[in-house]
Structures are given as structure tokens and as C-alpha cells.
Amino acid sequence: MKPPGSIPTIGLPDGTIVPRLGLGTWRMGESRARRAAEVAALKLGIELGFALIDTAEMYGEGGAEEIVAEATAGLRDRMFLVSKVYPHNASRGGVVAACERSLKRLKTDRLDLYLLHWLGSVPLSETVAGFGDLVAAGKIRRWGVSNLDAGEMRVLSEIAGGEACQTNQVLYNLARRGIEWDVLPWCRKRHMPVMAYSPLDQGRILDHRALKRIAARYGATPAQVALKWLIDREGVFTIPKAASPAHVRDIRSAVSLALDAGDRAELDKAFPPPKRAAPLEML
């Protein structure tokens, strides 16, 4: 494979341009013993051109946000930082307080994108109002949601202020293509990209023969093939977790891979697209 080029980009509904490939931090910040290695991995990613980092107050109960703060120290203006609020903190006042705590842990004065982690018992209208308050105060630049199915996205779109939603972060990878039936078409119609989490299905798909076969043809890795398939999808950007230097380098090189129509057909045969609607999958 040739050396990795620049990371491709995608537009949000408000016109903001973001990378199609970022870094995720799920399961980071849970162990002091791993902290230095996790910080180092994120720093390497930034050196290699990654600008988008996704985290959440849930990850390590704030520990991941602290790791992101250490990795991005002195580099904030180069970064597009995303965090997420717990559903039980998503009332109008609660989301503001939760955001303040995240900002403190991240050692920054604003988030570029703030997401509702999943839908809980708090009415969406309250959360949207709280997001609006945060935007007005300059604490967040924009907001979105995570783990909402097509019906819930329709409800959101009908709420006052709901049209400001910028993305829906959902589980999406070769082995979990259910969103292609309804969520992805709904978002595409509104020029709202989906942010795919767990793009490698937590590593479970990497031993699949089709991925290995295609990777071997290009001198690539199965992870790079799976990621490039996602990066090439219309209306999708993705945030693989990168907790080691080797993993960071591997995923960074995915952008230089060029899959052709035959490769994509082979992947469709190995990982068939959905034939009917199904409940939204979550991890």
C-alpha cells in the first residue's frame, strides 16, 4: 500500500466540514495502569493527522475525557472534540450541568459536538432545549444524538429546535448493517451523516475470510479493508478506538486503500445488507 494520504472529509448539516475518520475512546480511562499508553496513542494519532476525537462522560466515568485532555493539551484549536451526555443527565438543566463537568475534565471552554448518548426517560424536548441553552452560551458549537432509531429520529425532527441535530452516532459495520434499511436513508435524505461506532465490531469481524482475502490482494490488513468500506459509504464517518500505536497506524493507513466494485460486491456477499427492518442494535 502507498503511504496514507489526507483523511477525507464530510459535511454536517450546518456546513461544518469534519474528517470521515476520527479516534474513539470507548473503554479508555478505566485503568491507571493503561493511562500513559492511551494518552500516547491519542497523541500519536494527532501527530498522524487525526483531528476528530470522540468521548463521553460514561467512558471510565469521565476518565476518558481526562485522557483526551492530556493528549490534546496545547492543541485544542486543531481538534474537533465530541462528547456525550448520559440519558439520566439529559434534562434541560441536567444537560447543562453535565456539559460543564465534561468541559472541566476536558480542560476546554467548548465542545465542537455534544451528543445525547441514548434515549432515556427524559423527554427529547427537554434535552433539545438544554442543548439550545448550551449553544447560546457558547459551551457547545452544535449537537446531535446517538443510538436513535428511525422512528425516534422522526420524533426528534418534529420537536421545536430538533432540526438543529447534526448527526446520529450508531452501531454500524460490515456485520451490523441494519441501519441501511431505515436510519441511514432517513439521515441521507436530510444530508445528516451518521457517525459509525464500533466499525470493526470490536475485532470480531477481522478473522473473516473475505476480509483477509481482500486485504491480502492489496497488502493491507482486514481492519483497513473494513474501515475503508465504511469511509467510502455515502453519508458516513467513523470513530474506531485506538488504544495502541500499532492500532493507530493501522487505521490511519486505511485511507490510502482503494476498494473497487468487485471488492464491494465480495463484501456484500460475505456480509449481506438487510432485507427487512429490524430493531436498532446497540453496544
mmCIF file of C-alpha atoms in Angstrom:
data_model
loop_
_atom_site.group_PDB
_atom_site.id
_atom_site.type_symbol
_atom_site.label_atom_id
_atom_site.label_comp_id
_atom_site.label_asym_id
_atom_site.label_seq_id
_atom_site.Cartn_x
_atom_site.Cartn_y
_atom_site.Cartn_z
ATOM 1 C CA MET A 1 0.000 0.000 0.000
ATOM 2 C CA LYS A 2 1.106 3.566 -0.665
ATOM 3 C CA PRO A 3 1.673 5.957 2.287
ATOM 4 C CA PRO A 4 -1.595 7.304 3.723
ATOM 5 C CA GLY A 5 -2.874 10.499 2.211
ATOM 6 C CA SER A 6 -5.045 13.142 3.808
ATOM 7 C CA ILE A 7 -8.113 11.997 5.687
ATOM 8 C CA PRO A 8 -11.256 12.559 3.582
ATOM 9 C CA THR A 9 -13.974 14.831 4.928
ATOM 10 C CA ILE A 10 -17.742 15.073 5.117
ATOM 11 C CA GLY A 11 -20.137 17.963 5.741
ATOM 12 C CA LEU A 12 -22.550 18.334 8.640
ATOM 13 C CA PRO A 13 -25.979 19.908 8.055
ATOM 14 C CA ASP A 14 -24.731 23.282 9.325
ATOM 15 C CA GLY A 15 -21.946 23.256 6.729
ATOM 16 C CA THR A 16 -19.122 22.308 9.091
ATOM 17 C CA ILE A 17 -16.556 20.029 7.448
ATOM 18 C CA VAL A 18 -15.322 17.145 9.604
ATOM 19 C CA PRO A 19 -12.987 14.182 8.998
ATOM 20 C CA ARG A 20 -14.559 10.919 7.873
ATOM 21 C CA LEU A 21 -12.142 9.076 10.162
ATOM 22 C CA GLY A 22 -11.616 10.002 13.808
ATOM 23 C CA LEU A 23 -10.492 8.353 17.015
ATOM 24 C CA GLY A 24 -12.805 6.729 19.552
ATOM 25 C CA THR A 25 -12.132 6.350 23.282
ATOM 26 C CA TRP A 26 -14.672 3.788 24.468
ATOM 27 C CA ARG A 27 -13.214 1.680 27.335
ATOM 28 C CA MET A 28 -10.383 4.175 27.827
ATOM 29 C CA GLY A 29 -9.823 5.845 31.161
ATOM 30 C CA GLU A 30 -10.787 2.759 33.130
ATOM 31 C CA SER A 31 -7.297 1.790 34.330
ATOM 32 C CA ARG A 32 -4.491 3.941 35.738
ATOM 33 C CA ALA A 33 -2.026 1.314 34.520
ATOM 34 C CA ARG A 34 -3.085 1.913 30.913
ATOM 35 C CA ARG A 35 -3.405 5.687 31.129
ATOM 36 C CA ALA A 36 0.043 6.607 29.796
ATOM 37 C CA ALA A 37 -0.306 4.214 26.848
ATOM 38 C CA GLU A 38 -3.769 5.531 26.000
ATOM 39 C CA VAL A 39 -2.565 9.139 26.097
ATOM 40 C CA ALA A 40 0.414 8.216 23.924
ATOM 41 C CA ALA A 41 -1.836 6.523 21.364
ATOM 42 C CA LEU A 42 -4.038 9.597 21.045
ATOM 43 C CA LYS A 43 -1.001 11.879 20.795
ATOM 44 C CA LEU A 44 0.394 9.737 18.001
ATOM 45 C CA GLY A 45 -2.954 9.910 16.234
ATOM 46 C CA ILE A 46 -2.900 13.683 16.375
ATOM 47 C CA GLU A 47 0.670 13.688 15.007
ATOM 48 C CA LEU A 48 -0.533 11.499 12.124
ATOM 49 C CA GLY A 49 -3.293 13.938 11.219
ATOM 50 C CA PHE A 50 -6.326 12.828 13.202
ATOM 51 C CA ALA A 51 -8.348 15.856 14.252
ATOM 52 C CA LEU A 52 -11.639 14.357 15.499
ATOM 53 C CA ILE A 53 -11.774 12.604 18.878
ATOM 54 C CA ASP A 54 -14.974 11.118 20.297
ATOM 55 C CA THR A 55 -15.500 10.529 24.007
ATOM 56 C CA ALA A 56 -18.292 10.543 26.614
ATOM 57 C CA GLU A 57 -18.912 11.165 30.279
ATOM 58 C CA MET A 58 -19.783 7.456 30.521
ATOM 59 C CA TYR A 59 -16.371 6.246 29.355
ATOM 60 C CA GLY A 60 -14.411 5.486 32.504
ATOM 61 C CA GLU A 61 -16.921 7.733 34.320
ATOM 62 C CA GLY A 62 -15.093 10.757 32.970
ATOM 63 C CA GLY A 63 -11.678 9.106 32.833
ATOM 64 C CA ALA A 64 -11.603 9.027 29.044
ATOM 65 C CA GLU A 65 -12.311 12.758 28.890
ATOM 66 C CA GLU A 66 -9.333 13.352 31.179
ATOM 67 C CA ILE A 67 -7.130 11.277 28.859
ATOM 68 C CA VAL A 68 -8.324 13.308 25.875
ATOM 69 C CA ALA A 69 -7.486 16.492 27.786
ATOM 70 C CA GLU A 70 -3.930 15.308 28.405
ATOM 71 C CA ALA A 71 -3.445 14.189 24.797
ATOM 72 C CA THR A 72 -4.772 17.438 23.313
ATOM 73 C CA ALA A 73 -3.074 19.852 25.726
ATOM 74 C CA GLY A 74 -1.890 22.882 23.767
ATOM 75 C CA LEU A 75 -3.560 21.594 20.596
ATOM 76 C CA ARG A 76 -7.209 22.414 21.250
ATOM 77 C CA ASP A 77 -7.670 24.689 18.257
ATOM 78 C CA ARG A 78 -6.602 21.875 15.904
ATOM 79 C CA MET A 79 -9.156 19.450 17.272
ATOM 80 C CA PHE A 80 -12.836 18.662 16.757
ATOM 81 C CA LEU A 81 -13.934 17.310 20.153
ATOM 82 C CA VAL A 82 -17.099 15.261 20.607
ATOM 83 C CA SER A 83 -18.563 14.131 23.919
ATOM 84 C CA LYS A 84 -21.844 12.623 25.065
ATOM 85 C CA VAL A 85 -24.266 13.075 27.937
ATOM 86 C CA TYR A 86 -25.873 10.234 29.895
ATOM 87 C CA PRO A 87 -29.652 9.990 29.346
ATOM 88 C CA HIS A 88 -30.331 10.437 33.060
ATOM 89 C CA ASN A 89 -28.429 13.747 32.940
ATOM 90 C CA ALA A 90 -30.287 14.991 29.868
ATOM 91 C CA SER A 91 -32.980 17.205 31.381
ATOM 92 C CA ARG A 92 -32.814 20.869 30.397
ATOM 93 C CA GLY A 93 -30.818 21.843 33.459
ATOM 94 C CA GLY A 94 -29.084 18.492 33.807
ATOM 95 C CA VAL A 95 -27.527 18.583 30.353
ATOM 96 C CA VAL A 96 -26.038 21.993 31.090
ATOM 97 C CA ALA A 97 -24.526 20.781 34.358
ATOM 98 C CA ALA A 98 -23.224 17.589 32.730
ATOM 99 C CA CYS A 99 -21.617 19.584 29.940
ATOM 100 C CA GLU A 100 -19.882 21.844 32.455
ATOM 101 C CA ARG A 101 -18.398 18.781 34.141
ATOM 102 C CA SER A 102 -17.223 17.385 30.808
ATOM 103 C CA LEU A 103 -15.648 20.719 29.865
ATOM 104 C CA LYS A 104 -13.777 20.767 33.169
ATOM 105 C CA ARG A 105 -12.437 17.255 32.634
ATOM 106 C CA LEU A 106 -11.517 18.049 29.020
ATOM 107 C CA LYS A 107 -9.876 21.320 30.112
ATOM 108 C CA THR A 108 -11.586 23.274 27.382
ATOM 109 C CA ASP A 109 -14.184 26.022 27.163
ATOM 110 C CA ARG A 110 -16.328 24.419 24.455
ATOM 111 C CA LEU A 111 -17.261 21.203 22.687
ATOM 112 C CA ASP A 112 -17.466 21.060 18.924
ATOM 113 C CA LEU A 113 -20.264 18.479 19.072
ATOM 114 C CA TYR A 114 -22.290 17.235 22.056
ATOM 115 C CA LEU A 115 -24.473 14.144 21.786
ATOM 116 C CA LEU A 116 -27.284 12.534 23.750
ATOM 117 C CA HIS A 117 -25.770 9.081 24.362
ATOM 118 C CA TRP A 118 -29.067 7.230 24.037
ATOM 119 C CA LEU A 119 -32.736 7.943 24.633
ATOM 120 C CA GLY A 120 -33.857 7.526 28.230
ATOM 121 C CA SER A 121 -36.869 8.651 30.218
ATOM 122 C CA VAL A 122 -36.219 12.389 29.848
ATOM 123 C CA PRO A 123 -38.368 13.859 27.044
ATOM 124 C CA LEU A 124 -36.351 14.741 23.953
ATOM 125 C CA SER A 125 -37.850 18.224 24.040
ATOM 126 C CA GLU A 126 -36.079 18.915 27.356
ATOM 127 C CA THR A 127 -32.744 17.705 26.031
ATOM 128 C CA VAL A 128 -33.083 19.761 22.860
ATOM 129 C CA ALA A 129 -33.885 22.853 24.956
ATOM 130 C CA GLY A 130 -30.807 22.218 27.087
ATOM 131 C CA PHE A 131 -28.649 21.820 24.004
ATOM 132 C CA GLY A 132 -30.027 25.133 22.755
ATOM 133 C CA ASP A 133 -29.060 26.794 26.024
ATOM 134 C CA LEU A 134 -25.532 25.420 25.692
ATOM 135 C CA VAL A 135 -25.201 26.649 22.108
ATOM 136 C CA ALA A 136 -26.425 30.104 23.123
ATOM 137 C CA ALA A 137 -23.881 30.192 25.945
ATOM 138 C CA GLY A 138 -21.044 29.146 23.629
ATOM 139 C CA LYS A 139 -20.391 25.964 25.602
ATOM 140 C CA ILE A 140 -21.081 23.758 22.587
ATOM 141 C CA ARG A 141 -20.901 24.603 18.909
ATOM 142 C CA ARG A 142 -23.550 22.090 17.822
ATOM 143 C CA TRP A 143 -25.330 18.946 19.000
ATOM 144 C CA GLY A 144 -26.555 15.569 17.885
ATOM 145 C CA VAL A 145 -27.805 12.242 19.165
ATOM 146 C CA SER A 146 -26.677 8.642 19.452
ATOM 147 C CA ASN A 147 -28.457 5.295 19.252
ATOM 148 C CA LEU A 148 -31.780 6.662 17.991
ATOM 149 C CA ASP A 149 -33.770 4.566 15.537
ATOM 150 C CA ALA A 150 -35.641 5.959 12.537
ATOM 151 C CA GLY A 151 -38.880 6.462 14.451
ATOM 152 C CA GLU A 152 -37.113 8.341 17.214
ATOM 153 C CA MET A 153 -35.327 10.494 14.647
ATOM 154 C CA ARG A 154 -38.692 11.405 13.136
ATOM 155 C CA VAL A 155 -39.959 12.402 16.579
ATOM 156 C CA LEU A 156 -36.844 14.499 17.135
ATOM 157 C CA SER A 157 -37.312 16.267 13.809
ATOM 158 C CA GLU A 158 -40.800 17.373 14.869
ATOM 159 C CA ILE A 159 -39.649 18.925 18.167
ATOM 160 C CA ALA A 160 -39.037 22.668 18.269
ATOM 161 C CA GLY A 161 -35.314 23.088 17.644
ATOM 162 C CA GLY A 162 -34.901 19.460 16.602
ATOM 163 C CA GLU A 163 -33.900 20.477 13.098
ATOM 164 C CA ALA A 164 -30.530 21.569 14.517
ATOM 165 C CA CYS A 165 -29.431 17.957 15.040
ATOM 166 C CA GLN A 166 -26.141 17.348 13.213
ATOM 167 C CA THR A 167 -25.624 13.582 13.417
ATOM 168 C CA ASN A 168 -26.817 10.274 14.814
ATOM 169 C CA GLN A 169 -23.995 8.125 16.198
ATOM 170 C CA VAL A 170 -24.954 4.475 15.739
ATOM 171 C CA LEU A 171 -23.505 0.973 15.656
ATOM 172 C CA TYR A 172 -22.540 0.304 12.052
ATOM 173 C CA ASN A 173 -20.043 -2.041 10.468
ATOM 174 C CA LEU A 174 -19.931 -4.819 7.876
ATOM 175 C CA ALA A 175 -21.503 -7.312 10.263
ATOM 176 C CA ARG A 176 -24.189 -4.927 11.538
ATOM 177 C CA ARG A 177 -25.827 -3.243 8.573
ATOM 178 C CA GLY A 178 -29.378 -2.884 9.871
ATOM 179 C CA ILE A 179 -29.319 0.922 9.706
ATOM 180 C CA GLU A 180 -29.112 0.693 5.903
ATOM 181 C CA TRP A 181 -32.819 -0.187 5.860
ATOM 182 C CA ASP A 182 -34.169 2.936 7.545
ATOM 183 C CA VAL A 183 -31.855 5.071 9.705
ATOM 184 C CA LEU A 184 -29.202 5.687 7.058
ATOM 185 C CA PRO A 185 -31.672 6.546 4.238
ATOM 186 C CA TRP A 186 -33.567 8.880 6.599
ATOM 187 C CA CYS A 187 -30.360 10.702 7.525
ATOM 188 C CA ARG A 188 -29.063 10.812 3.949
ATOM 189 C CA LYS A 189 -32.270 12.446 2.760
ATOM 190 C CA ARG A 190 -31.598 15.240 5.252
ATOM 191 C CA HIS A 191 -27.866 15.467 4.490
ATOM 192 C CA MET A 192 -27.158 14.407 8.073
ATOM 193 C CA PRO A 193 -24.207 11.999 8.242
ATOM 194 C CA VAL A 194 -24.236 9.089 10.651
ATOM 195 C CA MET A 195 -21.230 8.544 12.890
ATOM 196 C CA ALA A 196 -20.439 4.836 12.934
ATOM 197 C CA TYR A 197 -19.141 3.434 16.202
ATOM 198 C CA SER A 198 -17.513 0.009 16.670
ATOM 199 C CA PRO A 199 -16.588 -0.053 12.960
ATOM 200 C CA LEU A 200 -14.605 -3.256 13.450
ATOM 201 C CA ASP A 201 -17.323 -4.885 15.588
ATOM 202 C CA GLN A 202 -14.840 -4.923 18.496
ATOM 203 C CA GLY A 203 -12.493 -7.003 16.374
ATOM 204 C CA ARG A 204 -14.959 -9.834 15.818
ATOM 205 C CA ILE A 205 -15.031 -9.471 12.027
ATOM 206 C CA LEU A 206 -11.283 -9.341 11.472
ATOM 207 C CA ASP A 207 -10.841 -13.097 11.049
ATOM 208 C CA HIS A 208 -13.459 -13.304 8.303
ATOM 209 C CA ARG A 209 -12.106 -14.988 5.182
ATOM 210 C CA ALA A 210 -13.451 -12.367 2.794
ATOM 211 C CA LEU A 211 -11.742 -9.539 4.657
ATOM 212 C CA LYS A 212 -8.487 -11.476 4.819
ATOM 213 C CA ARG A 213 -8.705 -12.345 1.120
ATOM 214 C CA ILE A 214 -9.259 -8.745 0.000
ATOM 215 C CA ALA A 215 -6.611 -7.451 2.396
ATOM 216 C CA ALA A 216 -4.056 -9.889 1.025
ATOM 217 C CA ARG A 217 -4.681 -8.644 -2.521
ATOM 218 C CA TYR A 218 -3.704 -5.123 -1.514
ATOM 219 C CA GLY A 219 -1.016 -5.831 1.064
ATOM 220 C CA ALA A 220 -3.388 -4.346 3.624
ATOM 221 C CA THR A 221 -4.940 -5.561 6.875
ATOM 222 C CA PRO A 222 -8.530 -6.746 7.429
ATOM 223 C CA ALA A 223 -9.099 -3.728 9.680
ATOM 224 C CA GLN A 224 -8.093 -1.369 6.890
ATOM 225 C CA VAL A 225 -10.475 -3.048 4.454
ATOM 226 C CA ALA A 226 -13.384 -2.879 6.925
ATOM 227 C CA LEU A 227 -12.681 0.765 7.701
ATOM 228 C CA LYS A 228 -12.281 1.806 4.068
ATOM 229 C CA TRP A 229 -15.606 0.164 3.234
ATOM 230 C CA LEU A 230 -17.204 2.444 5.842
ATOM 231 C CA ILE A 231 -15.282 5.566 4.882
ATOM 232 C CA ASP A 232 -16.467 5.125 1.301
ATOM 233 C CA ARG A 233 -20.148 4.845 2.275
ATOM 234 C CA GLU A 234 -22.302 7.844 1.411
ATOM 235 C CA GLY A 235 -23.162 9.903 4.474
ATOM 236 C CA VAL A 236 -20.900 8.106 6.960
ATOM 237 C CA PHE A 237 -17.956 8.997 9.182
ATOM 238 C CA THR A 238 -16.454 6.692 11.776
ATOM 239 C CA ILE A 239 -14.527 6.619 15.053
ATOM 240 C CA PRO A 240 -12.535 3.420 15.636
ATOM 241 C CA LYS A 241 -10.980 3.057 19.072
ATOM 242 C CA ALA A 242 -7.218 3.448 19.015
ATOM 243 C CA ALA A 243 -5.525 2.469 22.266
ATOM 244 C CA SER A 244 -2.116 1.419 20.936
ATOM 245 C CA PRO A 245 0.408 2.967 18.499
ATOM 246 C CA ALA A 246 0.170 -0.046 16.187
ATOM 247 C CA HIS A 247 -3.606 0.242 16.015
ATOM 248 C CA VAL A 248 -3.413 3.989 15.370
ATOM 249 C CA ARG A 249 -1.003 3.497 12.471
ATOM 250 C CA ASP A 250 -3.120 0.671 11.072
ATOM 251 C CA ILE A 251 -6.344 2.647 10.972
ATOM 252 C CA ARG A 252 -4.600 5.783 9.687
ATOM 253 C CA SER A 253 -3.355 3.825 6.664
ATOM 254 C CA ALA A 254 -6.895 2.739 5.772
ATOM 255 C CA VAL A 255 -7.483 5.965 3.842
ATOM 256 C CA SER A 256 -4.916 5.030 1.191
ATOM 257 C CA LEU A 257 -6.724 1.802 0.285
ATOM 258 C CA ALA A 258 -8.800 1.875 -2.912
ATOM 259 C CA LEU A 259 -11.559 -0.735 -2.995
ATOM 260 C CA ASP A 260 -13.162 -1.416 -6.367
ATOM 261 C CA ALA A 261 -16.668 -2.528 -7.318
ATOM 262 C CA GLY A 262 -15.600 -6.165 -7.260
ATOM 263 C CA ASP A 263 -14.292 -5.843 -3.721
ATOM 264 C CA ARG A 264 -17.527 -4.228 -2.575
ATOM 265 C CA ALA A 265 -19.593 -6.951 -4.248
ATOM 266 C CA GLU A 266 -17.480 -9.577 -2.494
ATOM 267 C CA LEU A 267 -18.073 -7.867 0.834
ATOM 268 C CA ASP A 268 -21.824 -7.646 0.160
ATOM 269 C CA LYS A 269 -21.871 -11.389 -0.451
ATOM 270 C CA ALA A 270 -19.933 -12.091 2.744
ATOM 271 C CA PHE A 271 -21.842 -9.527 4.808
ATOM 272 C CA PRO A 272 -25.291 -9.170 3.186
ATOM 273 C CA PRO A 273 -27.222 -5.912 3.521
ATOM 274 C CA PRO A 274 -30.547 -6.078 5.371
ATOM 275 C CA LYS A 275 -33.661 -7.429 3.634
ATOM 276 C CA ARG A 276 -36.141 -6.119 6.186
ATOM 277 C CA ALA A 277 -36.469 -3.652 9.043
ATOM 278 C CA ALA A 278 -35.040 -4.723 12.397
ATOM 279 C CA PRO A 279 -34.636 -3.110 15.827
ATOM 280 C CA LEU A 280 -31.668 -0.765 16.134
ATOM 281 C CA GLU A 281 -28.637 -2.585 17.515
ATOM 282 C CA MET A 282 -26.611 -1.046 20.352
ATOM 283 C CA LEU A 283 -23.466 -1.935 22.270
#
